[in-house]
């Protein structure tokens, strides 16, 4: 991936998007089934370029950013502001007239689900790295880091077709299962034409992920409205991280003159004059309004968002995410300890 990134940067972010990725795959739809040898080559490349640098930061032997969810009761303690109200022990609370919450023994095993949006818009890229390439590399890296410690990973694959349900790869452990997941991911075509309904993907995940898990929703979130409520429902039961795929050309248009633009999902074409400053200004304003709407949607659902750009290095983005998440966990721990001391006083 990083070789492609270096080659792409020489072209610059203002270059017009080409119709194919660096490996020759067409921009529309998914690449053909890549085969076991090519999947192994992908794993080896990412193990050397990304995984070795991130190992121990996202998932360590004893401490991890993503905790297991145990069922064995370990202790009871007095309720503090910010605790999950679902863990309140109402019997003890009624007897003592003070709210108490249950503490559970955490399992070391974590079950992770990848909710992958493989619709037509994810095939876009203004350089030699498409958003779909970024999606596959992110999924491979996180799955490699987790499965090597015995955790189980599964996936819900959504191609964007209205008349076709999302396909499910059950959560299992092991490298062989990871190869199967990646092969299914590469073999899932994008519906053309077809509007993305991200809500269908999220509702399918609600039906599949019965046990409390960690969910990565990997998408560009270019979708029909109505998915925010489904995302909030998932976040009530699971630990959800929204992984947003972006390309700089989606935020601002360069001056390319007269060009024909085509909607990657509906196939609709439009002849526009990018030399017009007023048109570029309206495009940037619409992109900013969409950014504000997405930020509000993630905030209302109480879901953390990790943004990955096709013009940025994947390993650096994941390192920044790990550092930010550790700071948040540290701040939450300090706040909980302070509240406990105030309650004891």
CSV table of C-alpha atoms in Angstrom, one decimal:
chain,number,residue,atom,x,y,z
A,1,UNK,CA,0.0,0.0,0.0
A,2,UNK,CA,2.8,2.4,0.9
A,3,UNK,CA,4.5,1.9,-2.5
A,4,UNK,CA,1.2,2.9,-4.1
A,5,UNK,CA,0.9,5.9,-1.8
A,6,UNK,CA,4.3,7.2,-2.7
A,7,UNK,CA,3.7,6.8,-6.4
A,8,UNK,CA,0.3,8.5,-6.0
A,9,UNK,CA,1.7,11.5,-4.1
A,10,UNK,CA,3.9,12.4,-7.0
A,11,UNK,CA,0.7,12.9,-9.1
A,12,UNK,CA,-0.7,15.3,-6.4
A,13,UNK,CA,-4.2,15.5,-5.0
A,14,UNK,CA,-5.5,17.6,-7.9
A,15,UNK,CA,-5.1,14.9,-10.4
A,16,UNK,CA,-8.3,13.7,-12.0
A,17,UNK,CA,-9.4,10.2,-10.9
A,18,UNK,CA,-8.5,7.4,-13.2
A,19,UNK,CA,-10.7,4.4,-14.0
A,20,UNK,CA,-8.6,1.8,-12.5
A,21,UNK,CA,-6.6,1.0,-9.3
A,22,UNK,CA,-2.9,0.4,-9.2
A,23,UNK,CA,-3.3,-3.3,-9.6
A,24,UNK,CA,-5.4,-2.9,-12.8
A,25,UNK,CA,-8.8,-3.6,-11.2
A,26,UNK,CA,-11.7,-1.7,-12.6
A,27,UNK,CA,-13.2,1.2,-10.7
A,28,UNK,CA,-16.7,-0.2,-11.0
A,29,UNK,CA,-17.6,-3.3,-9.0
A,30,UNK,CA,-15.2,-5.5,-7.1
A,31,UNK,CA,-12.1,-7.1,-8.3
A,32,UNK,CA,-12.3,-10.8,-9.2
A,33,UNK,CA,-11.5,-13.5,-6.7
A,34,UNK,CA,-7.8,-13.1,-6.0
A,35,UNK,CA,-7.0,-16.6,-4.9
A,36,UNK,CA,-5.2,-18.1,-1.9
A,37,UNK,CA,-1.6,-17.2,-3.0
A,38,UNK,CA,-2.5,-13.5,-3.6
A,39,UNK,CA,-4.3,-13.3,-0.3
A,40,UNK,CA,-1.2,-14.7,1.5
A,41,UNK,CA,0.9,-12.1,-0.3
A,42,UNK,CA,-1.4,-9.4,0.9
A,43,UNK,CA,-1.1,-10.7,4.5
A,44,UNK,CA,2.7,-10.9,4.3
A,45,UNK,CA,3.0,-7.3,2.9
A,46,UNK,CA,0.8,-5.8,5.6
A,47,UNK,CA,2.5,-7.8,8.3
A,48,UNK,CA,5.8,-6.3,7.4
A,49,UNK,CA,4.7,-2.7,6.6
A,50,UNK,CA,1.9,-2.1,9.2
A,51,UNK,CA,1.3,-4.9,11.7
A,52,UNK,CA,4.8,-5.1,13.1
A,53,UNK,CA,4.7,-1.4,13.9
A,54,UNK,CA,1.3,-1.6,15.6
A,55,UNK,CA,1.7,-4.9,17.4
A,56,UNK,CA,1.4,-4.3,21.2
A,57,UNK,CA,-0.3,-0.9,20.7
A,58,UNK,CA,-3.8,-1.9,19.5
A,59,UNK,CA,-3.7,-5.4,21.0
A,60,UNK,CA,-1.3,-6.6,23.7
A,61,UNK,CA,-0.9,-9.8,25.6
A,62,UNK,CA,-2.5,-8.5,28.8
A,63,UNK,CA,-3.9,-5.0,28.0
A,64,UNK,CA,-5.9,-4.0,24.9
A,65,UNK,CA,-7.9,-1.1,23.6
A,66,UNK,CA,-10.8,-3.4,23.2
A,67,UNK,CA,-11.9,-5.2,26.3
A,68,UNK,CA,-13.6,-8.5,26.5
A,69,UNK,CA,-17.2,-8.7,27.9
A,70,UNK,CA,-17.5,-11.2,30.7
A,71,UNK,CA,-20.6,-12.8,32.2
A,72,UNK,CA,-19.3,-13.9,35.6
A,73,UNK,CA,-20.2,-11.5,38.5
A,74,UNK,CA,-17.0,-10.3,40.3
A,75,UNK,CA,-18.2,-7.7,42.7
A,76,UNK,CA,-20.7,-4.9,43.5
A,77,UNK,CA,-19.9,-1.2,44.0
A,78,UNK,CA,-21.8,2.0,44.5
A,79,UNK,CA,-23.1,3.7,41.3
A,80,UNK,CA,-21.1,6.6,40.0
A,81,UNK,CA,-22.1,9.1,37.3
A,82,UNK,CA,-21.2,7.7,33.9
A,83,UNK,CA,-21.7,4.1,34.8
A,84,UNK,CA,-23.8,1.9,32.5
A,85,UNK,CA,-27.3,1.9,33.9
A,86,UNK,CA,-27.9,-1.6,32.5
A,87,UNK,CA,-25.4,-2.9,35.1
A,88,UNK,CA,-27.4,-1.6,38.1
A,89,UNK,CA,-28.4,-4.4,40.5
A,90,UNK,CA,-31.9,-3.5,41.3
A,91,UNK,CA,-32.3,-6.0,44.2
A,92,UNK,CA,-29.4,-4.6,46.1
A,93,UNK,CA,-30.4,-1.1,45.2
A,94,UNK,CA,-33.9,-1.7,46.7
A,95,UNK,CA,-32.5,-3.2,49.9
A,96,UNK,CA,-29.8,-0.5,50.6
A,97,UNK,CA,-31.7,2.4,49.1
A,98,UNK,CA,-28.6,3.4,47.2
A,99,UNK,CA,-27.8,2.5,43.5
A,100,UNK,CA,-25.3,-0.3,43.1
A,101,UNK,CA,-23.8,-1.7,39.9
A,102,UNK,CA,-22.4,-5.1,39.1
A,103,UNK,CA,-18.8,-5.6,38.2
A,104,UNK,CA,-18.0,-8.5,35.9
A,105,UNK,CA,-15.0,-10.7,35.3
A,106,UNK,CA,-13.8,-9.7,31.9
A,107,UNK,CA,-12.9,-12.3,29.3
A,108,UNK,CA,-9.6,-12.0,27.5
A,109,UNK,CA,-11.3,-13.1,24.3
A,110,UNK,CA,-12.8,-10.4,22.2
A,111,UNK,CA,-15.3,-11.1,19.4
A,112,UNK,CA,-14.9,-8.5,16.5
A,113,UNK,CA,-17.2,-7.9,13.6
A,114,UNK,CA,-16.4,-5.9,10.5
A,115,UNK,CA,-19.4,-4.3,8.9
A,116,UNK,CA,-18.0,-3.6,5.4
A,117,UNK,CA,-19.7,-1.2,3.0
A,118,UNK,CA,-18.6,-2.5,-0.5
A,119,UNK,CA,-21.0,-0.3,-2.5
A,120,UNK,CA,-20.1,1.6,-5.7
A,121,UNK,CA,-18.9,4.8,-4.0
A,122,UNK,CA,-16.3,2.9,-2.1
A,123,UNK,CA,-14.6,2.1,-5.4
A,124,UNK,CA,-13.7,5.7,-5.9
A,125,UNK,CA,-10.2,7.1,-5.6
A,126,UNK,CA,-8.6,10.3,-7.0
A,127,UNK,CA,-5.1,8.7,-6.9
A,128,UNK,CA,-3.7,5.2,-7.2
A,129,UNK,CA,-5.3,4.1,-3.8
A,130,UNK,CA,-9.1,3.7,-3.9
A,131,UNK,CA,-11.2,3.7,-0.8
A,132,UNK,CA,-11.8,0.0,-1.3
A,133,UNK,CA,-8.1,-0.6,-1.1
A,134,UNK,CA,-8.1,1.3,2.1
A,135,UNK,CA,-11.0,-0.8,3.4
A,136,UNK,CA,-9.3,-4.1,2.6
A,137,UNK,CA,-6.0,-3.0,4.2
A,138,UNK,CA,-7.6,-1.8,7.4
A,139,UNK,CA,-9.7,-4.9,7.7
A,140,UNK,CA,-6.6,-7.1,7.2
A,141,UNK,CA,-4.4,-5.2,9.7
A,142,UNK,CA,-7.0,-5.2,12.5
A,143,UNK,CA,-8.0,-8.8,11.9
A,144,UNK,CA,-4.3,-9.9,11.9
A,145,UNK,CA,-3.7,-8.1,15.2
A,146,UNK,CA,-6.7,-9.7,16.8
A,147,UNK,CA,-6.6,-13.3,15.5
A,148,UNK,CA,-3.0,-13.8,16.5
A,149,UNK,CA,-4.2,-13.7,20.2
A,150,UNK,CA,-7.0,-16.1,19.7
A,151,UNK,CA,-9.8,-13.6,19.2
A,152,UNK,CA,-12.6,-14.3,16.8
A,153,UNK,CA,-13.4,-12.1,13.8
A,154,UNK,CA,-16.4,-12.1,11.5
A,155,UNK,CA,-17.8,-9.9,8.8
A,156,UNK,CA,-21.0,-8.6,7.3
A,157,UNK,CA,-20.5,-7.8,3.6
A,158,UNK,CA,-22.8,-5.3,1.9
A,159,UNK,CA,-22.6,-4.6,-1.8
A,160,UNK,CA,-25.4,-2.0,-2.0
A,161,UNK,CA,-28.0,-4.0,-3.9
A,162,UNK,CA,-31.6,-3.5,-2.8
A,163,UNK,CA,-32.7,-7.0,-3.8
A,164,UNK,CA,-29.8,-8.8,-2.3
A,165,UNK,CA,-29.2,-9.2,1.5
A,166,UNK,CA,-25.8,-8.7,3.0
A,167,UNK,CA,-23.7,-11.8,3.2
A,168,UNK,CA,-22.3,-13.0,6.6
A,169,UNK,CA,-18.9,-14.6,7.4
A,170,UNK,CA,-19.4,-16.1,10.9
A,171,UNK,CA,-17.0,-15.1,13.6
A,172,UNK,CA,-14.1,-17.6,14.1
A,173,UNK,CA,-10.5,-17.6,15.0
A,174,UNK,CA,-7.3,-18.7,13.1
A,175,UNK,CA,-5.4,-17.6,10.0
A,176,UNK,CA,-7.3,-20.0,7.7
A,177,UNK,CA,-10.5,-18.3,8.6
A,178,UNK,CA,-9.0,-14.9,8.1
A,179,UNK,CA,-8.0,-15.9,4.5
A,180,UNK,CA,-11.5,-17.1,3.9
A,181,UNK,CA,-12.9,-13.7,5.2
A,182,UNK,CA,-10.6,-11.8,2.9
A,183,UNK,CA,-11.4,-13.9,-0.1
A,184,UNK,CA,-15.2,-13.4,0.5
A,185,UNK,CA,-14.5,-9.7,0.8
A,186,UNK,CA,-12.7,-9.4,-2.5
A,187,UNK,CA,-15.3,-11.5,-4.2
A,188,UNK,CA,-18.3,-9.3,-3.1
A,189,UNK,CA,-19.2,-7.1,-6.1
A,190,UNK,CA,-20.6,-3.6,-5.8
A,191,UNK,CA,-24.1,-3.2,-7.1
A,192,UNK,CA,-24.2,-1.1,-10.3
A,193,UNK,CA,-26.5,0.8,-10.4
A,194,UNK,CA,-27.7,0.8,-6.8
A,195,UNK,CA,-28.2,3.3,-4.0
A,196,UNK,CA,-26.4,2.6,-0.7
A,197,UNK,CA,-28.7,1.9,2.2
A,198,UNK,CA,-26.4,1.7,5.1
A,199,UNK,CA,-29.3,1.0,7.4
A,200,UNK,CA,-29.7,-2.4,5.8
A,201,UNK,CA,-26.1,-3.3,6.7
A,202,UNK,CA,-26.5,-2.1,10.3
A,203,UNK,CA,-29.8,-3.9,10.8
A,204,UNK,CA,-28.3,-7.1,9.5
A,205,UNK,CA,-25.4,-6.8,12.0
A,206,UNK,CA,-28.0,-6.4,14.8
A,207,UNK,CA,-29.5,-9.7,13.9
A,208,UNK,CA,-26.1,-11.5,13.5
A,209,UNK,CA,-24.1,-10.2,16.5
A,210,UNK,CA,-26.0,-11.7,19.4
A,211,UNK,CA,-23.2,-11.6,21.9
A,212,UNK,CA,-21.8,-8.3,23.0
A,213,UNK,CA,-18.8,-7.5,20.6
A,214,UNK,CA,-16.6,-4.9,19.1
A,215,UNK,CA,-18.0,-3.6,15.8
A,216,UNK,CA,-16.1,-1.7,13.1
A,217,UNK,CA,-18.4,0.0,10.6
A,218,UNK,CA,-16.1,0.6,7.6
A,219,UNK,CA,-17.8,2.9,5.1
A,220,UNK,CA,-17.6,6.2,3.4
A,221,UNK,CA,-21.1,6.9,4.9
A,222,UNK,CA,-22.4,8.1,1.5
A,223,UNK,CA,-25.9,6.6,2.0
A,224,UNK,CA,-29.6,7.2,2.0
A,225,UNK,CA,-30.7,8.9,5.2
A,226,UNK,CA,-32.0,6.9,8.2
A,227,UNK,CA,-28.9,5.0,9.2
A,228,UNK,CA,-28.1,7.1,12.3
A,229,UNK,CA,-30.9,5.5,14.4
A,230,UNK,CA,-29.7,2.0,13.6
A,231,UNK,CA,-26.1,2.9,14.5
A,232,UNK,CA,-27.2,4.3,17.9
A,233,UNK,CA,-29.1,1.0,18.5
A,234,UNK,CA,-26.0,-1.0,17.8
A,235,UNK,CA,-23.9,1.2,20.1
A,236,UNK,CA,-26.3,0.5,23.0
A,237,UNK,CA,-25.3,-3.1,23.1
A,238,UNK,CA,-21.9,-3.2,21.4
A,239,UNK,CA,-18.7,-1.2,21.4
A,240,UNK,CA,-18.9,0.4,18.0
A,241,UNK,CA,-16.1,2.3,16.0
A,242,UNK,CA,-17.1,4.1,12.8
A,243,UNK,CA,-14.2,3.9,10.3
A,244,UNK,CA,-14.9,6.5,7.7
A,245,UNK,CA,-13.1,6.3,4.3
A,246,UNK,CA,-12.5,9.7,2.6
A,247,UNK,CA,-10.8,11.0,-0.5
A,248,UNK,CA,-9.6,14.7,-0.8
A,249,UNK,CA,-11.5,15.1,-4.1
A,250,UNK,CA,-14.8,14.6,-2.2
A,251,UNK,CA,-14.1,17.7,-0.2
A,252,UNK,CA,-12.9,20.2,-2.8
A,253,UNK,CA,-12.8,20.2,-6.6
A,254,UNK,CA,-9.7,21.4,-8.4
A,255,UNK,CA,-9.9,23.5,-11.5
A,256,UNK,CA,-10.0,20.9,-14.2
A,257,UNK,CA,-12.1,22.7,-16.8
A,258,UNK,CA,-15.1,21.0,-18.4
A,259,UNK,CA,-15.4,17.4,-17.1
A,260,UNK,CA,-18.1,14.7,-17.1
A,261,UNK,CA,-18.9,13.4,-13.6
A,262,UNK,CA,-20.6,10.1,-13.0
A,263,UNK,CA,-22.3,8.9,-9.8
A,264,UNK,CA,-20.6,5.7,-8.9
A,265,UNK,CA,-23.8,4.2,-7.5
A,266,UNK,CA,-26.6,5.4,-9.7
A,267,UNK,CA,-24.6,5.8,-13.0
A,268,UNK,CA,-26.0,9.3,-13.5
A,269,UNK,CA,-23.7,11.5,-15.5
A,270,UNK,CA,-23.4,15.3,-15.4
A,271,UNK,CA,-21.4,17.8,-17.4
A,272,UNK,CA,-19.9,20.4,-15.1
A,273,UNK,CA,-17.5,23.4,-15.4
A,274,UNK,CA,-15.0,23.1,-12.6
A,275,UNK,CA,-13.3,26.3,-13.9
A,276,UNK,CA,-16.3,28.2,-12.4
A,277,UNK,CA,-15.3,29.5,-8.9
A,278,UNK,CA,-18.9,29.8,-7.9
A,279,UNK,CA,-19.5,26.1,-8.7
A,280,UNK,CA,-16.4,25.0,-6.7
A,281,UNK,CA,-17.6,27.1,-3.8
A,282,UNK,CA,-21.0,25.6,-3.8
A,283,UNK,CA,-19.4,22.1,-3.9
A,284,UNK,CA,-17.2,22.9,-0.9
A,285,UNK,CA,-20.2,24.3,1.0
A,286,UNK,CA,-22.2,21.1,0.3
A,287,UNK,CA,-19.3,18.9,1.4
A,288,UNK,CA,-18.9,20.9,4.6
A,289,UNK,CA,-22.6,20.6,5.4
A,290,UNK,CA,-22.3,16.9,5.0
A,291,UNK,CA,-19.3,16.8,7.3
A,292,UNK,CA,-21.3,18.6,10.0
A,293,UNK,CA,-24.2,16.2,9.6
A,294,UNK,CA,-21.9,13.2,9.9
A,295,UNK,CA,-20.3,14.6,13.0
A,296,UNK,CA,-23.7,15.3,14.6
A,297,UNK,CA,-24.8,11.8,13.7
A,298,UNK,CA,-21.8,10.1,15.3
A,299,UNK,CA,-22.1,12.3,18.4
A,300,UNK,CA,-25.8,11.5,18.9
A,301,UNK,CA,-25.1,7.8,18.5
A,302,UNK,CA,-22.1,8.1,21.0
A,303,UNK,CA,-19.8,6.4,18.5
A,304,UNK,CA,-16.2,7.2,18.0
A,305,UNK,CA,-15.1,7.9,14.4
A,306,UNK,CA,-11.8,7.0,12.9
A,307,UNK,CA,-11.2,8.8,9.6
A,308,UNK,CA,-8.9,7.2,7.0
A,309,UNK,CA,-7.8,9.1,3.9
A,310,UNK,CA,-6.6,7.7,0.7
A,311,UNK,CA,-3.8,10.2,0.8
A,312,UNK,CA,-2.6,9.3,4.3
A,313,UNK,CA,-0.6,6.4,5.7
A,314,UNK,CA,-2.6,3.8,7.3
A,315,UNK,CA,-0.1,3.0,10.1
A,316,UNK,CA,0.1,6.6,11.2
A,317,UNK,CA,-3.7,7.0,11.3
A,318,UNK,CA,-4.0,3.8,13.5
A,319,UNK,CA,-1.2,5.0,15.8
A,320,UNK,CA,-2.9,8.3,16.3
A,321,UNK,CA,-6.2,6.5,17.0
A,322,UNK,CA,-4.5,4.2,19.6
A,323,UNK,CA,-2.9,7.2,21.4
A,324,UNK,CA,-6.2,9.1,21.5
A,325,UNK,CA,-8.1,6.1,22.7
A,326,UNK,CA,-5.6,5.4,25.5
A,327,UNK,CA,-5.8,9.0,26.6
A,328,UNK,CA,-9.6,8.8,26.8
A,329,UNK,CA,-9.4,5.6,28.8
A,330,UNK,CA,-6.9,7.2,31.2
A,331,UNK,CA,-9.1,10.2,31.6
A,332,UNK,CA,-12.1,8.1,32.3
A,333,UNK,CA,-10.2,6.0,34.9
A,334,UNK,CA,-9.1,9.2,36.7
A,335,UNK,CA,-12.6,10.6,36.7
A,336,UNK,CA,-14.0,7.3,38.1
A,337,UNK,CA,-11.4,7.2,40.8
A,338,UNK,CA,-12.1,10.9,41.7
A,339,UNK,CA,-15.8,10.2,41.9
A,340,UNK,CA,-15.2,7.1,44.1
A,341,UNK,CA,-13.1,9.2,46.6
A,342,UNK,CA,-15.8,11.9,46.7
A,343,UNK,CA,-18.4,9.3,47.4
A,344,UNK,CA,-16.3,7.7,50.2
A,345,UNK,CA,-15.8,11.1,51.8
